[in-house]
Short mmCIF file of C-alpha atoms in Angstrom, two decimals:
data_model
loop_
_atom_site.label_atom_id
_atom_site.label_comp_id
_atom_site.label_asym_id
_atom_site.label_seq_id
_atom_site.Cartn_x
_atom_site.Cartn_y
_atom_site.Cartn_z
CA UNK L 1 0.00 0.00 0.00
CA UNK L 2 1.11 3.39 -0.50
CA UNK L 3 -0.35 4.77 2.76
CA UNK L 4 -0.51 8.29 0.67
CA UNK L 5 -3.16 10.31 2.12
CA UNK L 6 -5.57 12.00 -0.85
CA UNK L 7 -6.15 15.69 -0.21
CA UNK L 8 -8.79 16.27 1.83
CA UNK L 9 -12.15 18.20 0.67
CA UNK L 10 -11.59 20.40 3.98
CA UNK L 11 -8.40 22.07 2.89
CA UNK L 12 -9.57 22.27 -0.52
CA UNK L 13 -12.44 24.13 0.68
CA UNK L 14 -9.93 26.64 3.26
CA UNK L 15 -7.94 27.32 0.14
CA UNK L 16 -10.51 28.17 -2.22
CA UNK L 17 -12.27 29.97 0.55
CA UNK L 18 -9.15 32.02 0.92
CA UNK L 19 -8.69 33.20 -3.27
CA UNK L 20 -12.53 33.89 -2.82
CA UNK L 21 -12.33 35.88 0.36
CA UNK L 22 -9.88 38.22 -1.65
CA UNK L 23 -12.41 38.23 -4.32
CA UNK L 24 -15.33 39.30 -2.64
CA UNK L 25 -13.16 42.51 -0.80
CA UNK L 26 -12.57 43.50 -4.35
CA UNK L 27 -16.22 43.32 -5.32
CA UNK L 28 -17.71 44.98 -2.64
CA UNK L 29 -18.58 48.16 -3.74
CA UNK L 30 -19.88 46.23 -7.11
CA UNK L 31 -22.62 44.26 -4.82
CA UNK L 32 -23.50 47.39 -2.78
CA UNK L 33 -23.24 46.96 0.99
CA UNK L 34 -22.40 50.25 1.34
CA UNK L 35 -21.63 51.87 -1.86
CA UNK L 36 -24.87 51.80 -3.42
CA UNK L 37 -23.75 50.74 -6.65
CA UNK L 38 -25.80 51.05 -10.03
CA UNK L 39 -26.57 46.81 -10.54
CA UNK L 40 -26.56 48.26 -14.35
CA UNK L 41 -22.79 49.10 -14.03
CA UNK L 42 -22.28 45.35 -13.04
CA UNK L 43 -23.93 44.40 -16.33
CA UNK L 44 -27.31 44.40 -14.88
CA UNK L 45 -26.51 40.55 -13.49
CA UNK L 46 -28.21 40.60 -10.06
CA UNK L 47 -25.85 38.93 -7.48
CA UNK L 48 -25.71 35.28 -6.85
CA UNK L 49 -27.61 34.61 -3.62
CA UNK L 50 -27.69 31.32 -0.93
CA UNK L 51 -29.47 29.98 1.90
CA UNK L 52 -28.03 30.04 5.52
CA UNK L 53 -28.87 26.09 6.03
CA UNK L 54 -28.74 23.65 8.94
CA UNK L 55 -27.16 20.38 9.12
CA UNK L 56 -24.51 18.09 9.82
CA UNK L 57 -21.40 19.10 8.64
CA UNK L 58 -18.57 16.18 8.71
CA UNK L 59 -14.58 16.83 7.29
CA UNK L 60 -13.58 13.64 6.04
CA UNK L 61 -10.37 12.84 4.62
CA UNK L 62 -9.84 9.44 2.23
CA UNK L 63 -6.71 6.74 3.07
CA UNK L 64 -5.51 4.30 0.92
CA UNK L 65 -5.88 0.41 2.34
CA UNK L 66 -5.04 -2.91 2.06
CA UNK L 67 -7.31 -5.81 2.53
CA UNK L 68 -5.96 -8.80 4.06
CA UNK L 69 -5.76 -10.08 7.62
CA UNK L 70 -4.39 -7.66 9.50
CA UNK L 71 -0.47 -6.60 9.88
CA UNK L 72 2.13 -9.24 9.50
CA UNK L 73 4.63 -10.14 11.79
CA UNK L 74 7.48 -12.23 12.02
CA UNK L 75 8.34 -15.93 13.99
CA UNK L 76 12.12 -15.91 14.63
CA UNK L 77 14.00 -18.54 15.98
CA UNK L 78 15.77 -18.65 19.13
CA UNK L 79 17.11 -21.85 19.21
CA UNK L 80 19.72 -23.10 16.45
CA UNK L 81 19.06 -26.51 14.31
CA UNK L 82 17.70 -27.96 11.38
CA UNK L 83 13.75 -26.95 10.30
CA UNK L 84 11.77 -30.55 10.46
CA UNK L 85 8.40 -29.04 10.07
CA UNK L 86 6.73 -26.18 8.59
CA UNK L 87 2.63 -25.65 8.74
CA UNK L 88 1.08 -24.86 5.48
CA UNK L 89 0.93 -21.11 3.60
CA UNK L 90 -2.76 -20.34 4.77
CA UNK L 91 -3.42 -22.78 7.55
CA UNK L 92 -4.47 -21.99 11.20
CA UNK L 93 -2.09 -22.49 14.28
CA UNK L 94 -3.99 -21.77 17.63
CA UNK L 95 -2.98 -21.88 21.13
CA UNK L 96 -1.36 -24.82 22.26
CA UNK L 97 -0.12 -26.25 18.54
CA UNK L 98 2.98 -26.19 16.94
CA UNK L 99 4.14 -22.98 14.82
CA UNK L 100 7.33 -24.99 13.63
CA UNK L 101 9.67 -28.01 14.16
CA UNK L 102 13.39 -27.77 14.95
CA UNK L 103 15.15 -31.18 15.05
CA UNK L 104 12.37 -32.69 15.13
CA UNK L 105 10.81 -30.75 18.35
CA UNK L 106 7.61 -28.08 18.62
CA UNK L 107 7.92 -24.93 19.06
CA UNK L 108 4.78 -24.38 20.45
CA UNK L 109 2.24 -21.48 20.15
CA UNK L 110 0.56 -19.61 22.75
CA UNK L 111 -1.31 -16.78 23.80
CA UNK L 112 -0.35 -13.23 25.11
CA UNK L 113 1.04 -9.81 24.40
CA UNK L 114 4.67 -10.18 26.36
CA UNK L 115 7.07 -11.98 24.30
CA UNK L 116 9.32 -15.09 25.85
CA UNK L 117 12.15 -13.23 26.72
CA UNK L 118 13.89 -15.43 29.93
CA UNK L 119 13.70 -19.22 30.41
CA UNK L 120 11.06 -19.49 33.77
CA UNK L 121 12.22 -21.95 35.76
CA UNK L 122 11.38 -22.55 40.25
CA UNK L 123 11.91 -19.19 41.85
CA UNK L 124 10.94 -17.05 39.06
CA UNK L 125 8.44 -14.61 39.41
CA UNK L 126 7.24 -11.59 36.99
CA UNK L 127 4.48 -10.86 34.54
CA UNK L 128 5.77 -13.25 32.59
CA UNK L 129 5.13 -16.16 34.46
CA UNK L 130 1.43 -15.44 35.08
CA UNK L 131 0.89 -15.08 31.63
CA UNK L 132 2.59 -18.36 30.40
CA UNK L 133 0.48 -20.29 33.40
CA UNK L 134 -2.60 -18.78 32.07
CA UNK L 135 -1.89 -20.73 29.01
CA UNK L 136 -0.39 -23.76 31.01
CA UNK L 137 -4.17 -23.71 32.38
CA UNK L 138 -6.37 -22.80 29.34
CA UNK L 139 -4.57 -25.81 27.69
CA UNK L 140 -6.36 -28.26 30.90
CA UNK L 141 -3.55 -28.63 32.64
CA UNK L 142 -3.66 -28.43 36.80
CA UNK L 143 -2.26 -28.55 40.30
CA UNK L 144 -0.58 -24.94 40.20
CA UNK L 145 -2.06 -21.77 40.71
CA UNK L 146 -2.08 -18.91 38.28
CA UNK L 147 -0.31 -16.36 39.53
CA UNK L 148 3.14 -14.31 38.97
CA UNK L 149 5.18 -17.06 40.35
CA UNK L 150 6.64 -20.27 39.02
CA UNK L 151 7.04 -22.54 41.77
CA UNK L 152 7.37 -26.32 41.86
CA UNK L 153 3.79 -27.24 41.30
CA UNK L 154 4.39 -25.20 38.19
CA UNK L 155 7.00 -27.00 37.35
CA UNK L 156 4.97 -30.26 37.71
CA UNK L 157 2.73 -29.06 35.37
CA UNK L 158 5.12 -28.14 32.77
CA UNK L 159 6.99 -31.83 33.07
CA UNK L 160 3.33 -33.54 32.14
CA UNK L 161 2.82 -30.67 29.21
CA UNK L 162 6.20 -31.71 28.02
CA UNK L 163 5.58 -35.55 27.85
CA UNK L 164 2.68 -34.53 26.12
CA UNK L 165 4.85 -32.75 23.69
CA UNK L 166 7.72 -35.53 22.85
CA UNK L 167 10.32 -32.77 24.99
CA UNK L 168 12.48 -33.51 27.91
CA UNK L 169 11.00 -33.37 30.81
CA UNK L 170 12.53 -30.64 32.78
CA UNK L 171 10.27 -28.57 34.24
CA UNK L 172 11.84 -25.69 32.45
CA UNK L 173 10.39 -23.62 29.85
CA UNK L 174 12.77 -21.96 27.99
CA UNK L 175 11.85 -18.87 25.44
CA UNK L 176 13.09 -20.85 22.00
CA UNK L 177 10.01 -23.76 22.82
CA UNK L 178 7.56 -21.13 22.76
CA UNK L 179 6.01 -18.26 20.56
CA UNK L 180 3.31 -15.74 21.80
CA UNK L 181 0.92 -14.34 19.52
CA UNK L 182 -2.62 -11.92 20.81
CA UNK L 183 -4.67 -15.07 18.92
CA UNK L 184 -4.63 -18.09 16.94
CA UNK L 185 -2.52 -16.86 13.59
CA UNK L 186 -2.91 -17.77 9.88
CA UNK L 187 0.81 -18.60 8.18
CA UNK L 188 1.05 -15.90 5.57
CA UNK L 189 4.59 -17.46 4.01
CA UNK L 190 7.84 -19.14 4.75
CA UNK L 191 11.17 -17.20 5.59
CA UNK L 192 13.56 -20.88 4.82
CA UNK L 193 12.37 -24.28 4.06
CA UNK L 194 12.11 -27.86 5.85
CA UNK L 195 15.93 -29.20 5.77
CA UNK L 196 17.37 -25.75 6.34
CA UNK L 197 19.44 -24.48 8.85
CA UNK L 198 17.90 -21.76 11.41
CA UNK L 199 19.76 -20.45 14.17
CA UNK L 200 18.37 -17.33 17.36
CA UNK L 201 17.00 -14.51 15.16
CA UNK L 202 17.02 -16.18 11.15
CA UNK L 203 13.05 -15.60 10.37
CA UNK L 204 11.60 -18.51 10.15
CA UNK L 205 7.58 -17.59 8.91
CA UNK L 206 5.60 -14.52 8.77
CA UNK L 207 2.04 -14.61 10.03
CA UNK L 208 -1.25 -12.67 10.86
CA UNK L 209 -4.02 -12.83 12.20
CA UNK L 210 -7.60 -14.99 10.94
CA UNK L 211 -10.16 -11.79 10.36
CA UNK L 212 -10.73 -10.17 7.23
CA UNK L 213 -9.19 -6.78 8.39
CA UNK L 214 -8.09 -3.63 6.54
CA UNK L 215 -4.88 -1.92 6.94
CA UNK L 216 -4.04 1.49 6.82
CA UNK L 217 -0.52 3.17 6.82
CA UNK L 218 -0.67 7.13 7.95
CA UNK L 219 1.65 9.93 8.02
CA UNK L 220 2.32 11.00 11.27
CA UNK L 221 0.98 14.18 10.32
CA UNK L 222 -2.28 12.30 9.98
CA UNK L 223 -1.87 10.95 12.80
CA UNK L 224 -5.59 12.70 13.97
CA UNK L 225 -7.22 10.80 12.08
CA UNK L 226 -6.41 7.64 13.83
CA UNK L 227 -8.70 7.31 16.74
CA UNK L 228 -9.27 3.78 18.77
CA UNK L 229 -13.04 3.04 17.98
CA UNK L 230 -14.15 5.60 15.48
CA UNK L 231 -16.49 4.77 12.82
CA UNK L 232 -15.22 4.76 9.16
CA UNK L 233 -16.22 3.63 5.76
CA UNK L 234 -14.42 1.40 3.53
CA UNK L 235 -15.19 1.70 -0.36
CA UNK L 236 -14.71 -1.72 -1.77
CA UNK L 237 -12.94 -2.44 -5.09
CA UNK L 238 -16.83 -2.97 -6.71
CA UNK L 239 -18.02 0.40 -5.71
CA UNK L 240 -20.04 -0.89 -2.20
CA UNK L 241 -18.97 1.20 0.60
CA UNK L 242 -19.41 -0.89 4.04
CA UNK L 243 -19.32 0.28 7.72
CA UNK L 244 -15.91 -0.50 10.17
CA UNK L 245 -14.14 0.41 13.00
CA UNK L 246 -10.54 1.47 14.07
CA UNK L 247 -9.38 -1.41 15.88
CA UNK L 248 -5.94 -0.51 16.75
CA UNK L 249 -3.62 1.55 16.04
CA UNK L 250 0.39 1.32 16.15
CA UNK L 251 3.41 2.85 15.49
CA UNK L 252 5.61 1.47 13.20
CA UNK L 253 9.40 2.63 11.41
CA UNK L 254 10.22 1.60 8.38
CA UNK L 255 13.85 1.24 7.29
CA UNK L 256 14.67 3.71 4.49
CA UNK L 257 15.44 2.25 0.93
CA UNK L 258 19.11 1.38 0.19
CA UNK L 259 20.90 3.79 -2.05
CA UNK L 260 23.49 3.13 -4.63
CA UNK L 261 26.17 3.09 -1.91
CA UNK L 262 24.44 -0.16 -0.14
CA UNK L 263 23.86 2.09 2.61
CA UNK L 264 19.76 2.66 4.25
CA UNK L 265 17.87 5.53 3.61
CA UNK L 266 16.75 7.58 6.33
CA UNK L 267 14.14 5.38 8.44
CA UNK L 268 10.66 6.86 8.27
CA UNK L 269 8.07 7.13 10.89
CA UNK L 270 4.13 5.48 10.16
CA UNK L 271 0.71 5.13 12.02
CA UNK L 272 -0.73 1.52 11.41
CA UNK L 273 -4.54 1.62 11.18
CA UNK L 274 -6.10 -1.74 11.74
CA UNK L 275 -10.01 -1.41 10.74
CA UNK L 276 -12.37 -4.34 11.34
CA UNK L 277 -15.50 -4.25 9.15
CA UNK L 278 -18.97 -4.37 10.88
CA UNK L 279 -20.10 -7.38 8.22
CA UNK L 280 -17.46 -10.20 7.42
CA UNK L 281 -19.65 -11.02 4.81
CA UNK L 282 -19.30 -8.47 2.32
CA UNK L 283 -15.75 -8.84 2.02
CA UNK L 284 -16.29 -12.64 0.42
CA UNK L 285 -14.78 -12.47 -3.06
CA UNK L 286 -11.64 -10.54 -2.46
CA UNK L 287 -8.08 -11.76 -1.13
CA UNK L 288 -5.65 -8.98 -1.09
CA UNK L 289 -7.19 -5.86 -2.59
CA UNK L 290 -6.76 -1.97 -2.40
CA UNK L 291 -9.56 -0.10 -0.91
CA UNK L 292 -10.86 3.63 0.48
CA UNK L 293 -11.08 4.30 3.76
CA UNK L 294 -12.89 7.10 4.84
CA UNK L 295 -12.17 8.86 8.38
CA UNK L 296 -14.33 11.32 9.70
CA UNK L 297 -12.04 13.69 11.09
CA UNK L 298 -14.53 15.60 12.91
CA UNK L 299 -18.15 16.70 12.51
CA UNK L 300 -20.82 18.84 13.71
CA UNK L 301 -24.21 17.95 13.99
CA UNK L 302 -26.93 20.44 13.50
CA UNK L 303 -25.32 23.41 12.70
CA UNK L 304 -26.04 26.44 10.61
CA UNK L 305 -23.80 27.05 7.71
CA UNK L 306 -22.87 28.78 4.50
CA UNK L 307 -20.66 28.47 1.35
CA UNK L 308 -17.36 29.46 2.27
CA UNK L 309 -17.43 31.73 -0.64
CA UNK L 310 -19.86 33.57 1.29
CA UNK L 311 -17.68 34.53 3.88
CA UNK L 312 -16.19 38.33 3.53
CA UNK L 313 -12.99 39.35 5.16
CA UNK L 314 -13.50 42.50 7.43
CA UNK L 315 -11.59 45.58 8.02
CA UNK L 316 -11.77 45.27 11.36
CA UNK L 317 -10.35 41.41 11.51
CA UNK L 318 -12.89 38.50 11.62
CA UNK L 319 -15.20 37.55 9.07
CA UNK L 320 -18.94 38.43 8.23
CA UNK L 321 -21.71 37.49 5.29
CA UNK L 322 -23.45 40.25 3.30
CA UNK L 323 -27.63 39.14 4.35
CA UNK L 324 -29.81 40.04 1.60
CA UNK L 325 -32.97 41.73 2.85
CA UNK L 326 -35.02 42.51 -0.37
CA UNK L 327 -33.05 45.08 -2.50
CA UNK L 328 -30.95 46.36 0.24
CA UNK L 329 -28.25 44.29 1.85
CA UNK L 330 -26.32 45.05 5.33
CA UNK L 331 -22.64 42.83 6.31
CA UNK L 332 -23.54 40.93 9.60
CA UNK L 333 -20.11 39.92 11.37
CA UNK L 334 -19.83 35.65 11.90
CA UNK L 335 -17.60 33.51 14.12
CA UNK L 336 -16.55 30.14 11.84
CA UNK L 337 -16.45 26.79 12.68
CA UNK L 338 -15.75 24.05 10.95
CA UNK L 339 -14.91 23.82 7.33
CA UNK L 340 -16.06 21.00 5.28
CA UNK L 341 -17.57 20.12 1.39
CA UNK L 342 -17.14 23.91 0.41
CA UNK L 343 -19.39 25.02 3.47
CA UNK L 344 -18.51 26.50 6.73
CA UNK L 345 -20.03 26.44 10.46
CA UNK L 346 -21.44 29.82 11.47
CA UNK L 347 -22.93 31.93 14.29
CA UNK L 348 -24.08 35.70 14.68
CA UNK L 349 -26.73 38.18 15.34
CA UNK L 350 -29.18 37.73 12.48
CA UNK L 351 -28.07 34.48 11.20
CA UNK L 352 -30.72 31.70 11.25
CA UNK L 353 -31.83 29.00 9.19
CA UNK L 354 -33.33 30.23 5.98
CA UNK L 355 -31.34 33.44 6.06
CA UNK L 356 -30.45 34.55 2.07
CA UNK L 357 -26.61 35.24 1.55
CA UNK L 358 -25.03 37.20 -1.21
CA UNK L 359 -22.11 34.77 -2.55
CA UNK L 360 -19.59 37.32 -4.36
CA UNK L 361 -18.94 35.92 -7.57
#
């Protein structure tokens, strides 16, 4: 994905409200608020006119995406050997199965967001440990209690898990035997083959996870636009358009592309959008395919506004709309809001809903 962000109808609208700001000072005399103007100098073309109108007013701003299955992340190997066993591009590993073989032994998947970083053996205690016993549990083993230390009972445990497994029976776990993952993963491809070599930190498989998810990649500058929960729309590659939500959101660098010296480019920072769509469903069909995502980057509900190219610049700093009241016209001063689709959020004295505008043209 290109993770280029499309230019946003909001600061289309601010710039072209700008060039016609400086337009309408130049025509004011030619409209008459004020200068009393004969409408036959202007060619006799009465001005254009428009309605002060309520509603919801919403700046949204488009991001390219990638339909798959979330981000993809790596399995590395900690322990050195020869690969024996590899699970199939596309298949499902869940808690408790093997993610690969090295001589001929599982590495084993489980669940949890703190990767094995120490071998947990009696005595050790830590975050770590409470969230390996969880699994030690979830899988139906017993006779230990889940908490943040491994004591012998633990260890008890872990010798009948191991017989279970083919492994020595130590009572040890150490981190190259196990892999954690947030869920049960699908294997997107292979980093070496069955027969090869692997030693600690040679990839060994990339995976993700088993929803139908879309990806986004933001500029930090964009980085508004990436909220946990908001709503969004994604526009599918046959036109549908199909409700979702911001799932999560990470931060990721990217290593900058070698240059004819060998040498990395400067690394460059990104905001990972995860969306999850509200129906599974509709995404049947498609694999890997580009999409629009839509973010609401804020809205107003039930507001009064006007075109932007109503809006007149005043002398005395601030902004006001010429109201049209029959064939005389007086400037009424306005405090903006929000700018969005070529309108703009007002408030003043005299502005309601139904309210005619001149527009300068």
């Amino acid at each position: 994905m290109t993770g280029a962000i499309r230019r946003s109808r909001l600061r289309a609208a601010v710039i072209g409200g700008v060039v016609l700001l400086v337009a309408a000072v130049g025509v004011t005399a030619a409209v008459g608020f004020g200068g009393g103007a004969d409408p036959a100098e202007a060619g006799n073309a009465p001005p254009a006119t428009a309605t002060v109108t309520r509603q919801t007013l919403a700046d949204a701003e488009t991001a390219d995406g990638e339909l798959g299955y979330g981000p993809t992340r790596t399995a590395t190997a900690k322990l050195g050997g020869t690969v024996t066993a590899l699970p199939a591009t596309g298949s499902t590993v869940q808690r408790g199965r093997a993610l690969y073989s090295v001589d001929n032994q599982e590495v084993v998947l489980l669940y949890g967001g703190l990767p094995a970083y120490r071998t947990l053996a009696p005595g050790v205690e830590g975050a770590d440990v409470a969230q390996f016993e969880r699994n030690l549990k979830a899988l139906g083993y017993t006779g230990f209690t889940v908490d943040d230390e491994y004591t012998g009972s633990t260890a008890d445990a872990v010798r009948d898990w191991q017989e279970d497994l083919g492994l020595a029976e130590t009572g040890r776990v150490e981190p190259g035997r196990i892999v954690y993952a947030d869920r049960k993963v699908r294997v997107e491809s292979h980093q070496v083959d069955v027969g090869d070599l692997t030693q600690p930190g040679k990839a060994v498989l990339a995976y993700t996870g088993t929803s139908r998810l879309v990806t986004v990649e933001l500029d930090v500058d964009d980085q508004r636009l990436a909220k946990r929960d908001a709503k969004v729309s994604v526009k599918l590659p046959d036109g549908r358009a199909v409700a979702g939500t911001v799932s999560t959101i990470e931060t990721v660098i990217q290593a900058g592309a070698a240059g004819a010296n060998g040498q990395s480019g400067e690394a460059e920072t990104k905001i990972e959008v995860t969306v999850a769509v509200a129906d599974p469903k509709a995404l049947a069909g498609f694999d890997q395919a580009s999409v629009d995502v839509v973010f609401t980057a804020a809205e107003r509900r039930d507001v009064l506004t006007v075109p932007v190219s109503a809006l007149l610049a005043l002398a005395e700093g601030g902004y006001g709309v010429q109201v049209a009241d029959g064939e005389a016209s007086r400037v009424v001063a306005v405090t903006t809001g929000l700018f969005a689709d070529g309108r703009v959020e007002v408030t003043g004295a005299d502005i309601t809903e139904g309210t005619t505008v001149v527009v300068p043209t």
